[in-house]
PDB file of C-alpha atoms and ligand atoms in Angstrom:
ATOM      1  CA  UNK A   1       0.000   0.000   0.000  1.00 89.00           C
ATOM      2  CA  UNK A   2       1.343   3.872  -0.872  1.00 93.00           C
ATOM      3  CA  UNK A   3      -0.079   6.394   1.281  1.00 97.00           C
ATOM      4  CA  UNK A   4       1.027   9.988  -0.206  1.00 98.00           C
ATOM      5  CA  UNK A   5      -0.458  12.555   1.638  1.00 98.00           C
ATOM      6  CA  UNK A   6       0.276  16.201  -0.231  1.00 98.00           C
ATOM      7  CA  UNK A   7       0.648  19.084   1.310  1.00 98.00           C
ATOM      8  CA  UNK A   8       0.529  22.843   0.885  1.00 98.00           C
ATOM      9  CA  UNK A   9      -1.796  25.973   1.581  1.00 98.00           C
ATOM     10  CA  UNK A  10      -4.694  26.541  -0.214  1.00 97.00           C
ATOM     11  CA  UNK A  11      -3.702  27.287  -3.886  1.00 97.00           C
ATOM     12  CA  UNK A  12      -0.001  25.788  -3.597  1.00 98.00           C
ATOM     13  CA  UNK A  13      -0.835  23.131  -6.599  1.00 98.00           C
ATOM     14  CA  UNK A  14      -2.289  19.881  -4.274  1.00 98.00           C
ATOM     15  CA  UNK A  15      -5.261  19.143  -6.879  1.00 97.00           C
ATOM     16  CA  UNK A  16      -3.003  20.048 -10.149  1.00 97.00           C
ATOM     17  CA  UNK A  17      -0.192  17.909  -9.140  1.00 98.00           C
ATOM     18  CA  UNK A  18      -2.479  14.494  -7.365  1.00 97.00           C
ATOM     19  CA  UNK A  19      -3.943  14.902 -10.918  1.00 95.00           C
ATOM     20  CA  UNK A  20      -0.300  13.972 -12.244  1.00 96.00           C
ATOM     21  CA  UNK A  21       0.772  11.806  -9.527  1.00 97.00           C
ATOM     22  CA  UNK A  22      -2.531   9.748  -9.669  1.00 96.00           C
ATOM     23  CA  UNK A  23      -1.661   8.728 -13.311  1.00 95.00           C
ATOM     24  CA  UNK A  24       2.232   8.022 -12.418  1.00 94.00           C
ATOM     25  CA  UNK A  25       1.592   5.935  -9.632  1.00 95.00           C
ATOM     26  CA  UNK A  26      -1.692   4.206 -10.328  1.00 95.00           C
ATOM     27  CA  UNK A  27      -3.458   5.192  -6.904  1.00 97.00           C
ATOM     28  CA  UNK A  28      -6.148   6.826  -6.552  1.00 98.00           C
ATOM     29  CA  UNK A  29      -6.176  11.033  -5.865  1.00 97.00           C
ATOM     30  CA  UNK A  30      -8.604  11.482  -3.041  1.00 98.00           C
ATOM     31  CA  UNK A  31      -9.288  14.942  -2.115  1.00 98.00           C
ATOM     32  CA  UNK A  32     -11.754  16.241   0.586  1.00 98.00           C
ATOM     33  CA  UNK A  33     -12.379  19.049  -0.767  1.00 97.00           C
ATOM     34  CA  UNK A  34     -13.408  17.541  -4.058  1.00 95.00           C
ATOM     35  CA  UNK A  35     -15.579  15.104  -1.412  1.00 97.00           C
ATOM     36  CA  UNK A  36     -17.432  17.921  -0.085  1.00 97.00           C
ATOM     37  CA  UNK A  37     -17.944  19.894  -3.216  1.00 95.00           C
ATOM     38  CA  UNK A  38     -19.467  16.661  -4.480  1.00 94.00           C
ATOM     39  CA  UNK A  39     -21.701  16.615  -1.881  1.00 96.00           C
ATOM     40  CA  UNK A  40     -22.498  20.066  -1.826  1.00 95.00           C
ATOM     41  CA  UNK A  41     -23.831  19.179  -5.429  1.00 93.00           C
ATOM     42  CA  UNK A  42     -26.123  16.324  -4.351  1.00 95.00           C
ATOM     43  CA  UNK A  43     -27.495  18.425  -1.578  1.00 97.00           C
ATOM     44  CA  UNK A  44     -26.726  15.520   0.869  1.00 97.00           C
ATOM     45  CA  UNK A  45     -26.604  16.098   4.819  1.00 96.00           C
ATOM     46  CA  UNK A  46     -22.554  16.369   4.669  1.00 97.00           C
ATOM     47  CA  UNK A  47     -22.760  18.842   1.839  1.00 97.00           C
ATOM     48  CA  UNK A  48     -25.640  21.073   3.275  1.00 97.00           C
ATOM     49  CA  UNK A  49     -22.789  20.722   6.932  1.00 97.00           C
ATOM     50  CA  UNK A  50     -19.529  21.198   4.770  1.00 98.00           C
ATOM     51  CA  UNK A  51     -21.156  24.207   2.959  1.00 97.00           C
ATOM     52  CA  UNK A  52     -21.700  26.848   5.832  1.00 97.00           C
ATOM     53  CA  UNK A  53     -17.690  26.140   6.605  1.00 97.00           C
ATOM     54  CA  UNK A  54     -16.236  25.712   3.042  1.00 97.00           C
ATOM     55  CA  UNK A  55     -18.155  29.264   1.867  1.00 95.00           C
ATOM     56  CA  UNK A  56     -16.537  30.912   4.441  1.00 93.00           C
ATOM     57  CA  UNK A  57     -13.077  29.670   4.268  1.00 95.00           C
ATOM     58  CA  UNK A  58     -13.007  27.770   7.602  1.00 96.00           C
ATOM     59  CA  UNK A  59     -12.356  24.195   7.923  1.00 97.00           C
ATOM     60  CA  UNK A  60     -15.155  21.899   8.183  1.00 98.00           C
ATOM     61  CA  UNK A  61     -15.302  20.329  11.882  1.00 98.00           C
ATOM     62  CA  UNK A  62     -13.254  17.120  12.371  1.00 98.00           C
ATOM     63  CA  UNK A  63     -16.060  14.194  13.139  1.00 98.00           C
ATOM     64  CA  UNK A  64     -17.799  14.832   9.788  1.00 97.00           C
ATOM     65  CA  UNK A  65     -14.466  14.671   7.676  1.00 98.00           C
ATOM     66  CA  UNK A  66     -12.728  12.156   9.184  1.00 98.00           C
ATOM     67  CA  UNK A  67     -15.701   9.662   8.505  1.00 98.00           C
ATOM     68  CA  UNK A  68     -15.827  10.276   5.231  1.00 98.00           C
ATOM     69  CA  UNK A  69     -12.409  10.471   4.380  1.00 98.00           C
ATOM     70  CA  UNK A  70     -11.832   7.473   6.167  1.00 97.00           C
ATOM     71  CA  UNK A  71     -15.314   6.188   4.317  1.00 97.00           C
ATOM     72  CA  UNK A  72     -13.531   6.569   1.012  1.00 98.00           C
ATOM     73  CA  UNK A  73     -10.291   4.747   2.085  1.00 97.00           C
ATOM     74  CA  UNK A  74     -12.013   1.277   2.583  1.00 96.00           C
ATOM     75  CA  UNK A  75     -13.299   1.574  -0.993  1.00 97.00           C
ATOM     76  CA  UNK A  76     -11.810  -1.223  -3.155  1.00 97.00           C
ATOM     77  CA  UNK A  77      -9.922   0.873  -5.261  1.00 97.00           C
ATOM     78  CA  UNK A  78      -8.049   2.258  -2.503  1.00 97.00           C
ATOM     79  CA  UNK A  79      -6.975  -1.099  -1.638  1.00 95.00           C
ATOM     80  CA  UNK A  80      -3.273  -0.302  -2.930  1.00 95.00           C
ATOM     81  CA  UNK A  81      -3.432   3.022  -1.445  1.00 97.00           C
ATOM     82  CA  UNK A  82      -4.235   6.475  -2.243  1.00 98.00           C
ATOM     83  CA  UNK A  83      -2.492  10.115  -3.095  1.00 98.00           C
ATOM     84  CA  UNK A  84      -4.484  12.402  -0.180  1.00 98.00           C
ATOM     85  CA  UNK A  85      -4.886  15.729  -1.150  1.00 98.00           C
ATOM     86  CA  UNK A  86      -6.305  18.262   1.601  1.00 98.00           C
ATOM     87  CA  UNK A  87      -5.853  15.771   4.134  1.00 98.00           C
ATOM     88  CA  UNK A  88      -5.093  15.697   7.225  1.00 98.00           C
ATOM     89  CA  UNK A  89      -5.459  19.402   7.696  1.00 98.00           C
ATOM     90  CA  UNK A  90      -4.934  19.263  11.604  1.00 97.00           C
ATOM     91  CA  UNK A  91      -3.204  17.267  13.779  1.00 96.00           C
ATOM     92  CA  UNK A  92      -6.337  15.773  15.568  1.00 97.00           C
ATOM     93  CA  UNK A  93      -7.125  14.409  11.678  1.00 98.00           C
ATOM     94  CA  UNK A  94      -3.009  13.183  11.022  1.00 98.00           C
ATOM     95  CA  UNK A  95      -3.239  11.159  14.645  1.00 98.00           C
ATOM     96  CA  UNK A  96      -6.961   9.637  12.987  1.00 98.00           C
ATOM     97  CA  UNK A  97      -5.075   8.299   9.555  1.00 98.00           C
ATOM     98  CA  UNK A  98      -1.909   6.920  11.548  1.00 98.00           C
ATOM     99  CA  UNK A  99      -4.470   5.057  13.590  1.00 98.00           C
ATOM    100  CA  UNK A 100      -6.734   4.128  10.670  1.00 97.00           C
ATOM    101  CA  UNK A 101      -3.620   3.331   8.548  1.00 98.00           C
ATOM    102  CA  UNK A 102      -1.691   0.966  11.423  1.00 97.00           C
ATOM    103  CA  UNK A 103      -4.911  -0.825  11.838  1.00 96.00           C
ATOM    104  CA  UNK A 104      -4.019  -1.965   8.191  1.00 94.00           C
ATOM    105  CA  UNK A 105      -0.373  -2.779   8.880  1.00 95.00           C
ATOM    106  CA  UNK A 106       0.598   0.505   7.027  1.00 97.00           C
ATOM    107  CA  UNK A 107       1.459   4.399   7.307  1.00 97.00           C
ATOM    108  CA  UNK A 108       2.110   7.777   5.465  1.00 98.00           C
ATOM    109  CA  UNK A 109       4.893   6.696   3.070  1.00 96.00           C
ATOM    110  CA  UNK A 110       5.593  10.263   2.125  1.00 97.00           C
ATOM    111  CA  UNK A 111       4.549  13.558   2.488  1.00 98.00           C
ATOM    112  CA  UNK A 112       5.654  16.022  -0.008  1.00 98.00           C
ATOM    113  CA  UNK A 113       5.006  19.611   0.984  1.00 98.00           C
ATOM    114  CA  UNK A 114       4.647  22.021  -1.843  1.00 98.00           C
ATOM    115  CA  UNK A 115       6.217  25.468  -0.721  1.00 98.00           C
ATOM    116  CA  UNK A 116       4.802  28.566  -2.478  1.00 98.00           C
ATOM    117  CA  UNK A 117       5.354  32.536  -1.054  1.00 97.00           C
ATOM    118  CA  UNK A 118       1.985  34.204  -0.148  1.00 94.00           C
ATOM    119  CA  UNK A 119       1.425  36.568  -3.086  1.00 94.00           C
ATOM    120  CA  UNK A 120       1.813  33.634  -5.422  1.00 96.00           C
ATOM    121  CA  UNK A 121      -1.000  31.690  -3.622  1.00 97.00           C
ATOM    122  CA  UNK A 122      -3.965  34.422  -3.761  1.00 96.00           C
ATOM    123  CA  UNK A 123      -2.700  35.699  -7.727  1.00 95.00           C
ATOM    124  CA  UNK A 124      -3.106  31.656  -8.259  1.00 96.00           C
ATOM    125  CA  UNK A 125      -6.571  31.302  -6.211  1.00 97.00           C
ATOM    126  CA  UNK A 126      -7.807  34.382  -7.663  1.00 95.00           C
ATOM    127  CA  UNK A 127      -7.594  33.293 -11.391  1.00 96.00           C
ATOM    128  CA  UNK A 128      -8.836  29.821 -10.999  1.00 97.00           C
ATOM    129  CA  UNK A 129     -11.404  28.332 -12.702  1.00 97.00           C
ATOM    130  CA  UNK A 130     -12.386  24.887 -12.153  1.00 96.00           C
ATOM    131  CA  UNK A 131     -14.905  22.277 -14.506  1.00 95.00           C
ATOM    132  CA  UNK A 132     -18.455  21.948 -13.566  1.00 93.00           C
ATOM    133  CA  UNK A 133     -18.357  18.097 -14.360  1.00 91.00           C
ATOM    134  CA  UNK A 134     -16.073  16.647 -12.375  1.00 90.00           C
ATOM    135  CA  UNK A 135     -13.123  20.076 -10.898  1.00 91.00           C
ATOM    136  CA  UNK A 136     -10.717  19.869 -13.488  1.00 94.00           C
ATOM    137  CA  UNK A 137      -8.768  22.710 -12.391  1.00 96.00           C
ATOM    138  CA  UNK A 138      -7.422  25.892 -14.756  1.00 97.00           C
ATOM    139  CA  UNK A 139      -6.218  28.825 -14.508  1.00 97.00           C
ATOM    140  CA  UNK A 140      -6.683  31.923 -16.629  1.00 95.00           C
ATOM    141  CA  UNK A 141      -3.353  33.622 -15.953  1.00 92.00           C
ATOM    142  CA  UNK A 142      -0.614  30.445 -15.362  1.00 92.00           C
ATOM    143  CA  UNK A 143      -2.949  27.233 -16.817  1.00 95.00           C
ATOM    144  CA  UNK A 144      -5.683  28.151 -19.304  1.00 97.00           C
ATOM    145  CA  UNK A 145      -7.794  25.596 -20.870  1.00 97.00           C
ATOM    146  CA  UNK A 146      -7.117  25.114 -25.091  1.00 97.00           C
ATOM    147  CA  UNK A 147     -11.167  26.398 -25.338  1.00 97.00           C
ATOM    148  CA  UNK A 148     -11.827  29.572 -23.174  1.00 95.00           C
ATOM    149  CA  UNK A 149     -14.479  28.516 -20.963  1.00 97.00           C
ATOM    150  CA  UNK A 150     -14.452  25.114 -21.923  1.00 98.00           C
ATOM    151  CA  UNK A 151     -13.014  21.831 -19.870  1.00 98.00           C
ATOM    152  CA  UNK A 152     -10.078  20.092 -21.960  1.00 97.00           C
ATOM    153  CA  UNK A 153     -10.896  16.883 -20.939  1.00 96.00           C
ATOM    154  CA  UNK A 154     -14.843  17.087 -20.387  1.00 97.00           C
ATOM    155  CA  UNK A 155     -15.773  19.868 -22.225  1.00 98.00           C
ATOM    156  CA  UNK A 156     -18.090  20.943 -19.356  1.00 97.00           C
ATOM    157  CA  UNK A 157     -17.796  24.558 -18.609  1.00 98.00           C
ATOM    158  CA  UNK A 158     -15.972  25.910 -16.442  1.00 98.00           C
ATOM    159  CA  UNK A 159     -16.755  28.022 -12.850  1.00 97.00           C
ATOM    160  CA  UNK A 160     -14.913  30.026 -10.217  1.00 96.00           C
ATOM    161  CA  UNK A 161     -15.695  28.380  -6.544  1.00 95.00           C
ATOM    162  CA  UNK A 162     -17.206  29.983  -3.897  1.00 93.00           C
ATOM    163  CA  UNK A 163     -14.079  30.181  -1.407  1.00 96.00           C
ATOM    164  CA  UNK A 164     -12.159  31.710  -4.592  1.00 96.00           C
ATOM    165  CA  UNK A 165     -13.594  34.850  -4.186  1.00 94.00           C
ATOM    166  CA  UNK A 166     -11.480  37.854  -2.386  1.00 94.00           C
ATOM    167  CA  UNK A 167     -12.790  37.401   1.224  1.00 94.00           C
ATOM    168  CA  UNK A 168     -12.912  33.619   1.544  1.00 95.00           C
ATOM    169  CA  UNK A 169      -9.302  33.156  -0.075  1.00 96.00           C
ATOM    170  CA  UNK A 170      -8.280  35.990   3.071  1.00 95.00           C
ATOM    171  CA  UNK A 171      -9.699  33.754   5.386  1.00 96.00           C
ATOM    172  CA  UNK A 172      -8.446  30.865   4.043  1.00 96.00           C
ATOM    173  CA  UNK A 173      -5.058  31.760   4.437  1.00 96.00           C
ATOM    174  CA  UNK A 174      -5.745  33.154   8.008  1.00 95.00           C
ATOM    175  CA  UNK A 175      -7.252  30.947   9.298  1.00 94.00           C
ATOM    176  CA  UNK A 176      -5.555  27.381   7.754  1.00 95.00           C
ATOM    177  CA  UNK A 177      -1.972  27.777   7.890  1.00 95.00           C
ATOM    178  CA  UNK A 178      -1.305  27.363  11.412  1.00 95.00           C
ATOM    179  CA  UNK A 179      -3.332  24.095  11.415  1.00 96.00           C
ATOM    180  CA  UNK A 180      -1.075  23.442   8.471  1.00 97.00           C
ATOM    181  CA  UNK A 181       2.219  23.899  10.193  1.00 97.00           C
ATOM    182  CA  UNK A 182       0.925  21.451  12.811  1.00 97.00           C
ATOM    183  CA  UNK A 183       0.789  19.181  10.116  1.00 98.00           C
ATOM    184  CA  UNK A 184       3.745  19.701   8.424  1.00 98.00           C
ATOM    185  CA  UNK A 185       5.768  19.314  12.227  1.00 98.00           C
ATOM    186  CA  UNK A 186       3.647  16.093  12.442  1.00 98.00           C
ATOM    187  CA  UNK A 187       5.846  13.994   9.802  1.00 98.00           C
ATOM    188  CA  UNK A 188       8.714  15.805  10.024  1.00 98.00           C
ATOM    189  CA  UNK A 189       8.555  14.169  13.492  1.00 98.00           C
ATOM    190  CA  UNK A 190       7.346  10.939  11.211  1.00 97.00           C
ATOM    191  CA  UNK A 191      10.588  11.096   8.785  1.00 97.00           C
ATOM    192  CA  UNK A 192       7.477  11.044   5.953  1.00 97.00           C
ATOM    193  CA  UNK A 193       7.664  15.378   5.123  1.00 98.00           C
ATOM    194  CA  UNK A 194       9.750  16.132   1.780  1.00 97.00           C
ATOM    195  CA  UNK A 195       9.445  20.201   0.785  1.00 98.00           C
ATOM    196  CA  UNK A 196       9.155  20.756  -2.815  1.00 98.00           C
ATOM    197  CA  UNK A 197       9.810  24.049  -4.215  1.00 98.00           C
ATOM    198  CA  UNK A 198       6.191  25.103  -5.600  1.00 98.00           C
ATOM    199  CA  UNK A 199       7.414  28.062  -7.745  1.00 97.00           C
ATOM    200  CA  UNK A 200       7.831  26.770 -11.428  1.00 96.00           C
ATOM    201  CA  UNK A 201       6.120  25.093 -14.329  1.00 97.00           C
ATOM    202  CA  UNK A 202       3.650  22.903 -13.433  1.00 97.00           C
ATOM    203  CA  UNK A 203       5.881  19.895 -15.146  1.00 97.00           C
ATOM    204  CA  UNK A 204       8.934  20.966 -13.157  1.00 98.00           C
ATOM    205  CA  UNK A 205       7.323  20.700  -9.836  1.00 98.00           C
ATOM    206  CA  UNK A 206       5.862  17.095 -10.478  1.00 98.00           C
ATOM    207  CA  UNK A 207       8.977  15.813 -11.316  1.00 97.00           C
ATOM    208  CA  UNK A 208      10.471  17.108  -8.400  1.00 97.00           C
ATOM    209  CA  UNK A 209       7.480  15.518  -6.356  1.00 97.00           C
ATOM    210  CA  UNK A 210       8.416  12.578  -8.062  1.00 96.00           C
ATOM    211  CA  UNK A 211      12.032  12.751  -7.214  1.00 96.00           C
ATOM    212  CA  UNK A 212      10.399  12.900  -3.204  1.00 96.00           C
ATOM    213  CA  UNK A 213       8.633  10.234  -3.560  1.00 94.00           C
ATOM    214  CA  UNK A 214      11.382   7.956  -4.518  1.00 87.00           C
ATOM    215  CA  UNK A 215      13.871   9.105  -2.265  1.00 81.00           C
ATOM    216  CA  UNK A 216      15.461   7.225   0.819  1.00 69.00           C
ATOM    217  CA  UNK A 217      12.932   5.412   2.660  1.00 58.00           C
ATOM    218  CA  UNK A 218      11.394   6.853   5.244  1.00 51.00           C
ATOM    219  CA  UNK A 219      13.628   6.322   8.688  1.00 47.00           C
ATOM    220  CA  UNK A 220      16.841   6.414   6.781  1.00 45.00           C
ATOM    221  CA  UNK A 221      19.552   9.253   7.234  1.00 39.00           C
TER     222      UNK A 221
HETATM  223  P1  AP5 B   1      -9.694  22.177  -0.755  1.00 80.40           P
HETATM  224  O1  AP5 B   1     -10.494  21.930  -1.960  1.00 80.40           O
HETATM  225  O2  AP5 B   1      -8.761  21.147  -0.272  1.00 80.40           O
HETATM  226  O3  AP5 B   1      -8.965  23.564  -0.945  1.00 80.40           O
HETATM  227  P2  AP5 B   1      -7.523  24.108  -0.496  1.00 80.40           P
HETATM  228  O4  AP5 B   1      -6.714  23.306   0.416  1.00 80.40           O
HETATM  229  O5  AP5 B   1      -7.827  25.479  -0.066  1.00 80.40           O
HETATM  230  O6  AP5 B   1      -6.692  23.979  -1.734  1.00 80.40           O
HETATM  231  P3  AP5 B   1      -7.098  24.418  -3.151  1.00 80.40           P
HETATM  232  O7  AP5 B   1      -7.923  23.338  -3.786  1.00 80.40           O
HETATM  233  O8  AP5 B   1      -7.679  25.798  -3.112  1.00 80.40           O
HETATM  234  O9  AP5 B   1      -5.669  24.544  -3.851  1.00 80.40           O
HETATM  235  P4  AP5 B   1      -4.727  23.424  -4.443  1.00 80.40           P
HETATM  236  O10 AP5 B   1      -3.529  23.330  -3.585  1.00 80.40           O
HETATM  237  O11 AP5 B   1      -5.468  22.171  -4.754  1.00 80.40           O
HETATM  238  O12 AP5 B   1      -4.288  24.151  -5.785  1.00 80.40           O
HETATM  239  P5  AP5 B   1      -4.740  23.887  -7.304  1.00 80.40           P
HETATM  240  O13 AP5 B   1      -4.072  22.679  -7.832  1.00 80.40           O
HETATM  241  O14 AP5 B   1      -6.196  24.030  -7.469  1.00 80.40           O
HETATM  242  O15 AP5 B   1     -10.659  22.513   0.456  1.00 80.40           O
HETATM  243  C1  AP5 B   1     -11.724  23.427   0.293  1.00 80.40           C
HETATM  244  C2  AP5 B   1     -12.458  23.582   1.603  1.00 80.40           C
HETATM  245  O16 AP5 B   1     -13.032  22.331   2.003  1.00 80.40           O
HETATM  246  C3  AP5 B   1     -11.595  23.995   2.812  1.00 80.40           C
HETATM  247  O17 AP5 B   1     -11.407  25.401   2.877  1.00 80.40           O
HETATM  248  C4  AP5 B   1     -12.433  23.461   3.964  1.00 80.40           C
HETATM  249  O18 AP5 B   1     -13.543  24.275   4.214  1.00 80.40           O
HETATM  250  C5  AP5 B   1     -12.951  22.142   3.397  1.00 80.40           C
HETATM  251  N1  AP5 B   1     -12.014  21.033   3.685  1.00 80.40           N
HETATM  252  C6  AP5 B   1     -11.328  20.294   2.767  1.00 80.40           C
HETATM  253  N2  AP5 B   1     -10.570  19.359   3.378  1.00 80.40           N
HETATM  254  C7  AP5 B   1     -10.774  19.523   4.717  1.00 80.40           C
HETATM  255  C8  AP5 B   1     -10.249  18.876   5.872  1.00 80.40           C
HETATM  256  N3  AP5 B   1      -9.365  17.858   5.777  1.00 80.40           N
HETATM  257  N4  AP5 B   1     -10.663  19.313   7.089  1.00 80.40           N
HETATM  258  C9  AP5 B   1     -11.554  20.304   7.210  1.00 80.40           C
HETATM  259  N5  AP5 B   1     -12.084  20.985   6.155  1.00 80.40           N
HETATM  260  C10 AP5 B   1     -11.696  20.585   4.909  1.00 80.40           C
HETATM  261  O19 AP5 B   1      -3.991  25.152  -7.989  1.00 80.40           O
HETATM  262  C11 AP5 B   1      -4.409  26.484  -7.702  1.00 80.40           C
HETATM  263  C12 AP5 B   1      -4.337  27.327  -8.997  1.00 80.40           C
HETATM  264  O20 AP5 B   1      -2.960  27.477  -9.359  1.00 80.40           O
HETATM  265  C13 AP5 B   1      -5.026  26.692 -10.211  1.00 80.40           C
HETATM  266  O21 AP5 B   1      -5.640  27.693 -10.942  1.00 80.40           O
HETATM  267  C14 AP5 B   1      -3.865  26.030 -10.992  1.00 80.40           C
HETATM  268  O22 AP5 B   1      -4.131  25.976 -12.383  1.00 80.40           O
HETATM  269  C15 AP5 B   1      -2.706  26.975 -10.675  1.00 80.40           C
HETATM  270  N6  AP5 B   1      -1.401  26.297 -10.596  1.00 80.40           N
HETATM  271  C16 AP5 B   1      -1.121  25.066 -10.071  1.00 80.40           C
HETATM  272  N7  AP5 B   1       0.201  24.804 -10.142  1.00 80.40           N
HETATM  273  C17 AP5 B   1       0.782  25.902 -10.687  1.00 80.40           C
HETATM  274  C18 AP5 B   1       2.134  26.243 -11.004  1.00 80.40           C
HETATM  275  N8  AP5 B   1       3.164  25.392 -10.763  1.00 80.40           N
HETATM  276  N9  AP5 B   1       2.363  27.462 -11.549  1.00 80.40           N
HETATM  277  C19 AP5 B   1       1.340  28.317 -11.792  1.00 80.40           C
HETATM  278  N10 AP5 B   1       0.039  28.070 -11.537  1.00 80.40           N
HETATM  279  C20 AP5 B   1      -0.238  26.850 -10.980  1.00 80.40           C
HETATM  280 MG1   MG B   2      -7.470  21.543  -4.557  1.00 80.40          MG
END
């Protein structure tokens, strides 16, 4: 089993690279915030929860999205493990996946943390547009789709989200980081953290992910 959990602030590249990554290493991308936009579209109970928080910017309490993350880990296809994208975003939810994963005789193998300065992150989060189908993500200044307004690989159209616009993305990145650095101290102390520069082309940085992920193992010097 490969347990990649990716890292980085809102906007630092976690959906645009677990796209790549997913493909490379044949394991599912799961990504809570994909989860929860999902259900957001069915109008289930989690959605109409997960929607008061994820408008806002603030993180959606632990209980609901630790069941359902851990919901979508004992799905067959996750059987040979999974790229997680957006979680654990505390360190109440990183102690729930050790436990969950130990339970299956495994762990976080890596976790890559893509690095990107401030400005970068709200220029990148402010001209993102994302596909209605299924969240193919663009971006009209760094990433734009061939057709403008149009999904590459769906053709569904494309939409800004909610949280995208300027007073969610400032509250975002007030009010998630620190929970973030939690994280991030929580497998350094694991030997799993790798930090990947997230300044460059979006090629560049997945094959330095890459390069992470193959590295020493995790424990070694
Ligand atoms: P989530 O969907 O996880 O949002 P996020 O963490 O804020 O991250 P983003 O999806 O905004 O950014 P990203 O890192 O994926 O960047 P992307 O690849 O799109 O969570 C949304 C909400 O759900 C949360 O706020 C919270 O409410 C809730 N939630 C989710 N998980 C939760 C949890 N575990 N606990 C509690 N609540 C939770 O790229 C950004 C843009 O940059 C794109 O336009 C892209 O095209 C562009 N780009 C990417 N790479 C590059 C590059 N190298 N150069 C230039 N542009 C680039
Ligand atoms: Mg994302």
């Amino acid at each position: 089993m490969t347990v990649v959990v990716l890292l980085g602030a809102p906007g630092a590249g976690k959906g645009t690279q677990a796209e790549i990554l997913t493909k490379r290493l044949g394991v599912p991308h799961v990504s809570t915030g994909d989860l929860f936009r999902a259900a957001v579209r069915d109008g289930s109970p989690i959605g109409l929860e997960a929607r008061r928080y994820m408008e806002r910017g603030h993180l959606v309490p632990d209980d609901i999205t630790i069941r359902m993350l851990l919901a979508r880990l004992h799905a067959d296809d996750a059987d040979s493990g999974a790229i997680l994208d957006g979680f654990p975003r505390n360190a109440a939810q990183a102690a729930a996946l050790d436990s969950a994963l130990a339970e299956r005789g495994s762990r976080v193998d890596r976790a890559p943390y893509i690095e990107v300065p401030r400005d970068e992150l709200v220029l990148r989060l402010s001209g993102r547009w994302i596909c209605a189908a299924a969240g193919h993500v663009y971006n009209e200044h760094t990433n734009p789709p061939m057709q403008p307004g149009r999904c590459d690989v769906d053709g569904s159209e494309l939409i800004q989200r909610v949280d995208d616009e300027a007073d969610a993305i400032r509250t975002r990145l007030a009010v998630q980081l620190d929970a973030l650095a939690e994280v991030v101290e929580h497998y350094r102390r694991t030997g799993a953290l790798r930090t990947v520069k997230g300044v460059g082309t979006i090629d560049a940085v997945a094959e330095d992910l890459l390069a992470a992920l193959t590295d020493d193992p995790v424990g070694a010097a």
